[in-house]
Coordinates of C-alpha atoms in Angstrom, one line a residue:
S60 CA -5.7 -13.3 -0.5
L61 CA -4.8 -12.8 3.1
F62 CA -7.3 -10.0 3.6
G63 CA -9.9 -11.1 1.3
K64 CA -12.7 -8.7 -0.1
S65 CA -11.6 -6.1 2.7
G66 CA -8.1 -6.0 1.3
E67 CA -9.5 -5.7 -2.3
R68 CA -11.8 -2.7 -1.3
G69 CA -8.8 -0.9 0.3
L70 CA -6.7 -1.4 -2.9
A71 CA -9.6 -0.2 -5.0
S72 CA -10.0 2.9 -2.8
L73 CA -6.3 3.5 -2.9
R74 CA -6.3 3.4 -6.7
Q75 CA -9.4 5.7 -7.1
T76 CA -7.7 8.4 -4.8
F77 CA -4.6 8.2 -6.8
V78 CA -6.5 8.7 -10.1
T79 CA -8.6 11.4 -8.6
N80 CA -5.6 13.4 -7.5
L81 CA -4.2 13.0 -11.0
I82 CA -7.3 14.0 -12.8
Y83 CA -7.6 17.2 -10.5
G84 CA -3.8 17.9 -11.2
F85 CA -4.6 17.9 -15.0
M86 CA -7.4 20.2 -14.6
S87 CA -5.8 22.8 -12.5
P88 CA -2.6 24.3 -13.5
Q89 CA -2.0 25.4 -10.0
I90 CA -1.4 21.7 -8.9
D91 CA 1.6 20.1 -9.6
N92 CA 1.2 16.4 -10.7
W93 CA 4.8 15.6 -10.2
G94 CA 4.5 16.5 -6.5
H95 CA 1.5 13.8 -6.2
I96 CA 3.5 11.2 -8.3
G97 CA 6.6 11.9 -6.1
G98 CA 4.6 11.7 -2.8
A99 CA 3.0 8.4 -4.0
L100 CA 6.3 6.8 -5.0
G101 CA 8.0 8.0 -1.8
G102 CA 5.2 6.8 0.3
A103 CA 5.2 3.5 -1.4
T104 CA 9.0 3.1 -0.9
I105 CA 8.8 3.9 2.7
A106 CA 5.7 1.6 3.2
Y107 CA 7.6 -1.2 1.3
H108 CA 10.8 -1.0 3.6
F109 CA 9.3 -0.2 7.0
G110 CA 5.7 -1.3 6.5
P111 CA 4.3 -4.8 7.6
K112 CA 5.1 -7.8 5.5
L113 CA 2.2 -10.3 6.5
Y114 CA 2.5 -14.0 5.7
L115 CA 0.3 -16.8 6.6
A116 CA 2.1 -19.6 8.4
A117 CA 0.8 -23.2 9.2
L118 CA 1.7 -24.5 12.7
P119 CA 2.4 -28.2 13.3
N120 CA -1.1 -28.7 14.9
G121 CA -2.8 -27.5 11.5
Q122 CA -3.7 -23.9 12.8
R123 CA -2.7 -21.1 10.5
I124 CA -1.4 -17.6 12.0
V125 CA -0.3 -14.4 10.6
L126 CA 3.3 -13.4 10.8
D127 CA 5.1 -10.0 10.2
K128 CA 8.4 -10.1 8.4
P129 CA 9.1 -6.5 7.6
N130 CA 12.3 -5.7 5.3
I131 CA 13.6 -3.4 7.9
R132 CA 12.8 -3.7 11.5
V133 CA 12.6 -0.4 13.6
P134 CA 13.3 -1.1 17.3

């Protein structure tokens, strides 16, 4: 993995937050779960299209560097 243990912890934290929001939504009739789900899907879509796409590239001298190749570049 490009980010190792730190990246795994970040994803675990994101999953835990999402599940916690859903649980609170099911427990309280005043919280709209569809709002949480729509926000998560909308945020994931925006992050996929405009967020960084990091790749590990090898240089001719053997060194490795991280490159960003986003789907849509914003000037």
